[in-house]
Amino acid sequence: MQESIFESDRFAMKKLIFIDDSPLDHFILKRILNKYNLAYEINCTANAEEVIGFLEKNRLNRALLPDVILLDIYMPEFNGWQFLEKVQRIYPNLSKPFKLYILSSSINPKDIDHAKQYNCVKSFVFKPITKEVLERLVDEEISEVK
């Protein structure tokens, strides 16, 4: 019996975690995704360390793991670079890979080069976040599913 296209993973709600210390950026991301029906279950947080704990705890639970993580690199306390160091170690043990995009206002070439050192980073995306940027990320996601 053939699976209905509506029961396939391709049409499931994608999970997105946005790690950024700016409540304004959280608001903008949610607004754009909702306004343009870019189907994501969105979780925003400023606590990158908490996300590491979540990933470790749920590493075998594919249903809970995110499909996409958007990460700011310059945050107080536990920053994006520290997050990447820890994710790099646990990523191979996760039951479901995710796409990680660095989303930053930094235009420093050293930051871009530094990000390339992490295998788990899909790309470096510049703020401000816009509809066009999110559409491009969603298009990348869809083209990889085909």
XYZ file of N, CA and C in Angstrom:
438
model
N 0.843 -1.182 0.000
C 0.000 0.000 0.000
C 0.886 1.243 0.000
N 0.586 2.158 -0.898
C 1.397 3.366 -1.038
C 1.033 4.384 0.047
N 2.071 5.004 0.608
C 1.877 6.017 1.645
C 1.309 7.294 1.022
N 0.332 7.876 1.682
C -0.217 9.155 1.238
C 0.855 10.228 1.352
N 0.896 11.138 0.381
C 1.895 12.206 0.450
C 1.691 13.064 1.689
N 0.475 13.093 2.212
C 0.212 13.903 3.395
C 0.677 13.221 4.678
N 1.027 11.955 4.592
C 1.551 11.248 5.753
C 3.070 11.177 5.728
N 3.669 11.630 4.667
C 5.126 11.553 4.556
C 5.789 12.661 5.359
N 7.071 12.470 5.657
C 7.853 13.461 6.396
C 7.922 14.786 5.660
N 7.786 14.745 4.362
C 7.919 15.958 3.559
C 6.867 17.003 3.922
N 5.703 16.553 4.368
C 4.630 17.487 4.690
C 4.454 17.671 6.192
N 5.334 17.091 6.977
C 5.252 17.257 8.425
C 5.715 18.659 8.812
N 5.206 19.141 9.918
C 5.626 20.441 10.428
C 7.094 20.340 10.827
N 7.901 21.213 10.277
C 9.329 21.231 10.589
C 9.544 21.964 11.905
N 10.556 21.533 12.633
C 10.879 22.157 13.918
C 12.099 23.054 13.759
N 11.974 24.280 14.251
C 13.048 25.252 14.160
C 13.345 25.800 15.555
N 14.622 25.833 15.906
C 15.055 26.479 17.142
C 15.878 27.695 16.741
N 15.513 28.838 17.287
C 16.212 30.091 17.017
C 16.879 30.538 18.309
N 18.215 30.525 18.312
C 18.984 30.899 19.497
C 19.562 32.289 19.271
N 19.023 33.255 19.997
C 19.431 34.649 19.833
C 19.023 35.403 21.094
N 19.848 36.340 21.514
C 19.541 37.098 22.728
C 18.643 38.303 22.468
N 18.192 38.488 21.246
C 17.356 39.641 20.901
C 15.877 39.256 20.808
N 15.055 39.717 21.758
C 13.614 39.460 21.658
C 13.013 40.045 20.377
N 13.573 41.140 19.902
C 13.084 41.731 18.655
C 13.308 40.777 17.481
N 14.484 40.151 17.411
C 14.742 39.185 16.334
C 13.827 37.972 16.455
N 13.517 37.545 17.681
C 12.562 36.448 17.878
C 11.207 36.837 17.276
N 10.755 38.040 17.605
C 9.464 38.534 17.126
C 9.433 38.597 15.598
N 10.485 39.150 15.010
C 10.549 39.296 13.548
C 10.516 37.935 12.862
N 11.308 36.990 13.362
C 11.334 35.651 12.765
C 9.957 35.001 12.820
N 9.337 35.017 13.984
C 8.010 34.403 14.121
C 6.998 35.069 13.191
N 7.063 36.368 13.132
C 6.113 37.110 12.296
C 6.275 36.753 10.815
N 7.501 36.708 10.344
C 7.740 36.376 8.932
C 7.302 34.945 8.629
N 7.695 33.999 9.474
C 7.335 32.599 9.225
C 5.822 32.408 9.226
N 5.145 33.053 10.162
C 3.684 32.926 10.230
C 2.989 33.666 9.094
N 3.443 34.858 8.789
C 2.803 35.673 7.750
C 2.859 35.001 6.384
N 3.970 34.353 6.083
C 4.146 33.756 4.762
C 3.968 32.241 4.764
N 3.376 31.721 5.833
C 3.078 30.291 5.939
C 4.277 29.404 5.645
N 5.432 29.791 6.139
C 6.615 28.940 6.032
C 6.524 27.991 7.224
N 6.025 26.783 6.966
C 5.549 25.877 8.008
C 6.640 25.376 8.946
N 6.771 26.053 10.044
C 7.715 25.637 11.076
C 7.077 25.760 12.444
N 7.378 24.791 13.301
C 7.100 24.916 14.729
C 8.314 25.657 15.281
N 8.107 26.838 15.820
C 9.213 27.725 16.173
C 9.420 27.773 17.680
N 10.659 27.558 18.099
C 11.044 27.728 19.492
C 12.191 28.713 19.534
N 11.969 29.834 20.211
C 12.995 30.874 20.332
C 13.527 30.899 21.759
N 14.827 31.073 21.878
C 15.454 31.137 23.191
C 16.728 31.959 23.118
N 17.118 32.499 24.247
C 18.412 33.172 24.359
C 19.411 32.260 25.059
N 18.948 31.086 25.482
C 19.763 30.191 26.289
C 20.336 29.040 25.451
N 21.502 29.269 24.881
C 22.140 28.257 24.029
C 22.519 27.015 24.823
N 22.895 27.204 26.063
C 23.287 26.072 26.906
C 22.103 25.138 27.157
N 20.932 25.709 27.304
C 19.723 24.915 27.494
C 19.442 24.053 26.256
N 19.700 24.589 25.083
C 19.484 23.830 23.844
C 20.444 22.641 23.782
N 21.691 22.836 24.205
C 22.644 21.712 24.261
C 22.084 20.605 25.146
N 21.597 20.974 26.326
C 21.003 19.984 27.231
C 19.830 19.265 26.598
N 18.987 20.000 25.887
C 17.836 19.416 25.203
C 18.291 18.415 24.143
N 19.285 18.795 23.346
C 19.785 17.904 22.291
C 20.386 16.633 22.881
N 21.158 16.783 23.948
C 21.768 15.609 24.588
C 20.699 14.684 25.161
N 19.737 15.259 25.851
C 18.678 14.474 26.492
C 17.820 13.737 25.463
N 17.576 14.367 24.325
C 16.663 13.808 23.322
C 17.374 13.291 22.079
N 18.640 12.965 22.201
C 19.446 12.594 21.032
C 18.895 11.395 20.260
N 18.131 10.544 20.924
C 17.572 9.373 20.254
C 16.106 9.550 19.858
N 15.518 10.673 20.205
C 14.103 10.912 19.929
C 13.946 11.813 18.699
N 13.843 11.188 17.549
C 13.752 11.927 16.278
C 12.575 12.904 16.255
N 11.490 12.548 16.925
C 10.298 13.395 16.909
C 10.523 14.729 17.617
N 11.433 14.768 18.567
C 11.678 16.003 19.316
C 12.833 16.833 18.775
N 13.731 16.205 18.050
C 14.903 16.937 17.560
C 14.506 17.936 16.471
N 15.204 19.063 16.419
C 14.864 20.085 15.418
C 15.315 19.687 14.017
N 14.692 20.310 13.028
C 15.124 20.165 11.637
C 16.125 21.257 11.286
N 15.935 22.419 11.909
C 16.772 23.588 11.632
C 17.086 24.306 12.939
N 18.337 24.759 13.064
C 18.720 25.656 14.157
C 19.315 26.906 13.530
N 18.800 28.058 13.949
C 19.376 29.351 13.584
C 20.103 29.849 14.825
N 21.358 30.233 14.667
C 22.205 30.555 15.818
C 22.878 31.905 15.658
N 22.670 32.772 16.645
C 23.430 34.016 16.725
C 24.761 33.673 17.397
N 25.842 34.335 17.013
C 27.128 33.982 17.627
C 27.529 34.882 18.779
N 27.098 36.124 18.747
C 27.499 37.035 19.825
C 26.358 37.240 20.801
N 26.429 36.486 21.897
C 25.441 36.561 22.965
C 26.189 36.577 24.293
N 25.582 37.170 25.316
C 26.232 37.155 26.627
C 26.206 35.744 27.219
N 27.026 35.516 28.192
C 27.125 34.241 28.899
C 27.619 33.134 27.965
N 26.748 32.317 27.454
C 27.108 31.168 26.618
C 26.883 31.575 25.166
N 27.960 31.859 24.429
C 27.796 32.407 23.075
C 27.717 31.313 22.006
N 27.524 31.752 20.780
C 27.369 30.818 19.668
C 28.586 29.950 19.411
N 29.775 30.496 19.627
C 30.994 29.698 19.425
C 31.064 28.564 20.442
N 30.698 28.851 21.682
C 30.679 27.805 22.708
C 29.636 26.747 22.357
N 28.493 27.193 21.863
C 27.444 26.275 21.434
C 27.964 25.350 20.334
N 28.638 25.932 19.347
C 29.155 25.138 18.228
C 30.180 24.107 18.683
N 31.031 24.467 19.624
C 32.018 23.510 20.152
C 31.318 22.290 20.732
N 30.265 22.520 21.505
C 29.542 21.399 22.126
C 28.720 20.620 21.100
N 28.062 21.331 20.194
C 27.246 20.653 19.178
C 28.122 19.783 18.285
N 29.290 20.278 17.944
C 30.215 19.530 17.085
C 30.507 18.148 17.689
N 30.576 18.080 19.011
C 30.867 16.807 19.687
C 29.662 15.880 19.735
N 28.465 16.439 19.928
C 27.294 15.568 20.078
C 26.566 15.291 18.757
N 26.809 16.098 17.744
C 26.095 15.981 16.468
C 26.128 14.560 15.881
N 27.296 13.893 15.865
C 27.327 12.538 15.284
C 26.462 11.526 16.038
N 26.111 11.805 17.287
C 25.327 10.867 18.093
C 23.825 11.124 18.045
N 23.414 12.139 17.302
C 21.989 12.447 17.213
C 21.312 11.514 16.215
N 20.098 11.091 16.541
C 19.383 10.158 15.662
C 18.823 10.842 14.417
N 18.820 12.170 14.416
C 18.330 12.909 13.253
C 19.221 14.129 13.058
N 19.830 14.255 11.891
C 20.653 15.450 11.655
C 19.759 16.680 11.483
N 20.296 17.828 11.785
C 19.586 19.079 11.549
C 20.493 20.011 10.774
N 19.889 21.028 10.198
C 20.663 22.050 9.486
C 20.879 23.208 10.442
N 22.121 23.646 10.559
C 22.454 24.745 11.453
C 22.964 25.915 10.625
N 22.285 27.033 10.766
C 22.681 28.259 10.078
C 23.101 29.278 11.120
N 24.248 29.884 10.918
C 24.631 31.000 11.767
C 23.942 32.229 11.202
N 23.229 32.917 12.061
C 22.505 34.122 11.682
C 23.088 35.255 12.507
N 23.867 36.119 11.867
C 24.615 37.116 12.622
C 24.697 38.452 11.898
N 24.866 39.496 12.682
C 25.091 40.825 12.105
C 26.573 41.068 11.862
N 27.414 40.128 12.253
C 28.858 40.268 12.058
C 29.215 40.130 10.578
N 30.010 41.075 10.095
C 30.523 40.974 8.725
C 32.035 40.742 8.745
N 32.529 40.375 9.903
C 33.955 40.127 10.077
C 34.344 38.841 9.327
N 35.256 38.925 8.366
C 35.683 37.731 7.625
C 36.233 36.630 8.538
N 36.805 37.001 9.671
C 37.317 35.992 10.613
C 36.179 35.151 11.185
N 35.032 35.776 11.439
C 33.878 35.021 11.936
C 33.386 34.036 10.883
N 33.335 34.484 9.644
C 32.874 33.613 8.559
C 33.836 32.442 8.386
N 35.130 32.705 8.413
C 36.129 31.632 8.314
C 36.055 30.693 9.510
N 35.871 31.264 10.692
C 35.769 30.448 11.907
C 34.574 29.494 11.806
N 33.457 29.979 11.286
C 32.255 29.155 11.154
C 32.485 27.963 10.228
N 33.344 28.129 9.235
C 33.621 27.048 8.278
C 34.350 25.869 8.919
N 34.882 26.062 10.106
C 35.587 24.984 10.807
C 34.627 23.937 11.368
N 33.355 24.267 11.422
C 32.370 23.370 12.032
C 31.576 22.655 10.946
N 31.685 21.334 10.924
C 30.983 20.531 9.915
C 29.468 20.661 10.005
N 28.981 20.951 11.196
C 27.530 21.018 11.386
C 26.920 22.318 10.866
N 27.737 23.299 10.504
C 27.217 24.586 10.019
C 26.952 24.508 8.519
N 25.705 24.747 8.155
C 25.305 24.725 6.740
C 25.764 25.996 6.026
N 25.514 27.154 6.638
C 25.994 28.408 6.059
C 25.897 29.547 7.070
N 26.500 30.642 6.698
C 26.545 31.862 7.506
C 25.605 32.854 6.837
N 24.583 33.287 7.559
C 23.560 34.170 7.008
C 23.616 35.500 7.757
N 23.557 36.587 7.013
C 23.664 37.912 7.624
C 22.299 38.457 8.035
N 22.280 39.087 9.210
C 21.097 39.829 9.641
C 21.073 41.148 8.880
N 19.957 41.772 8.732
C 18.693 41.444 9.388
C 17.991 40.296 8.677
N 17.215 39.576 9.445
C 16.458 38.475 8.886
C 15.307 39.057 8.063
N 15.124 38.516 6.884
C 14.076 39.007 5.986
C 13.287 37.833 5.428
N 12.179 38.152 4.814
C 11.365 37.128 4.158
C 12.197 36.405 3.100
N 12.988 37.156 2.336
C 13.790 36.563 1.261
C 14.827 35.579 1.812
N 15.448 35.942 2.923
C 16.434 35.051 3.553
C 15.756 33.765 3.999
N 14.624 33.887 4.665
C 13.918 32.693 5.137
C 13.411 31.846 3.981
N 12.925 32.480 2.927
C 12.477 31.717 1.758
C 13.631 30.933 1.151
N 14.807 31.537 1.105
C 15.973 30.836 0.559
C 16.310 29.611 1.411
N 16.248 29.758 2.728
C 16.535 28.624 3.605
C 15.491 27.531 3.440
N 14.228 27.924 3.335
C 13.152 26.951 3.132
C 13.319 26.265 1.779
N 13.667 27.023 0.736
C 13.899 26.433 -0.586
C 15.039 25.418 -0.543
N 16.103 25.720 0.191
C 17.212 24.765 0.345
C 16.718 23.494 1.011
N 15.897 23.651 2.025
C 15.340 22.513 2.756
C 14.510 21.645 1.818
N 13.640 22.268 1.034
C 12.756 21.533 0.124
C 13.557 20.847 -0.974
N 14.542 21.532 -1.540
C 15.318 20.936 -2.631
C 16.123 19.734 -2.156
N 16.508 19.708 -0.889
C 17.253 18.560 -0.370
C 16.348 17.375 -0.091
N 15.041 17.621 0.102
C 14.088 16.542 0.351
C 13.761 15.808 -0.939
N 13.762 16.524 -2.060
C 13.393 15.932 -3.359
C 14.368 14.874 -3.804
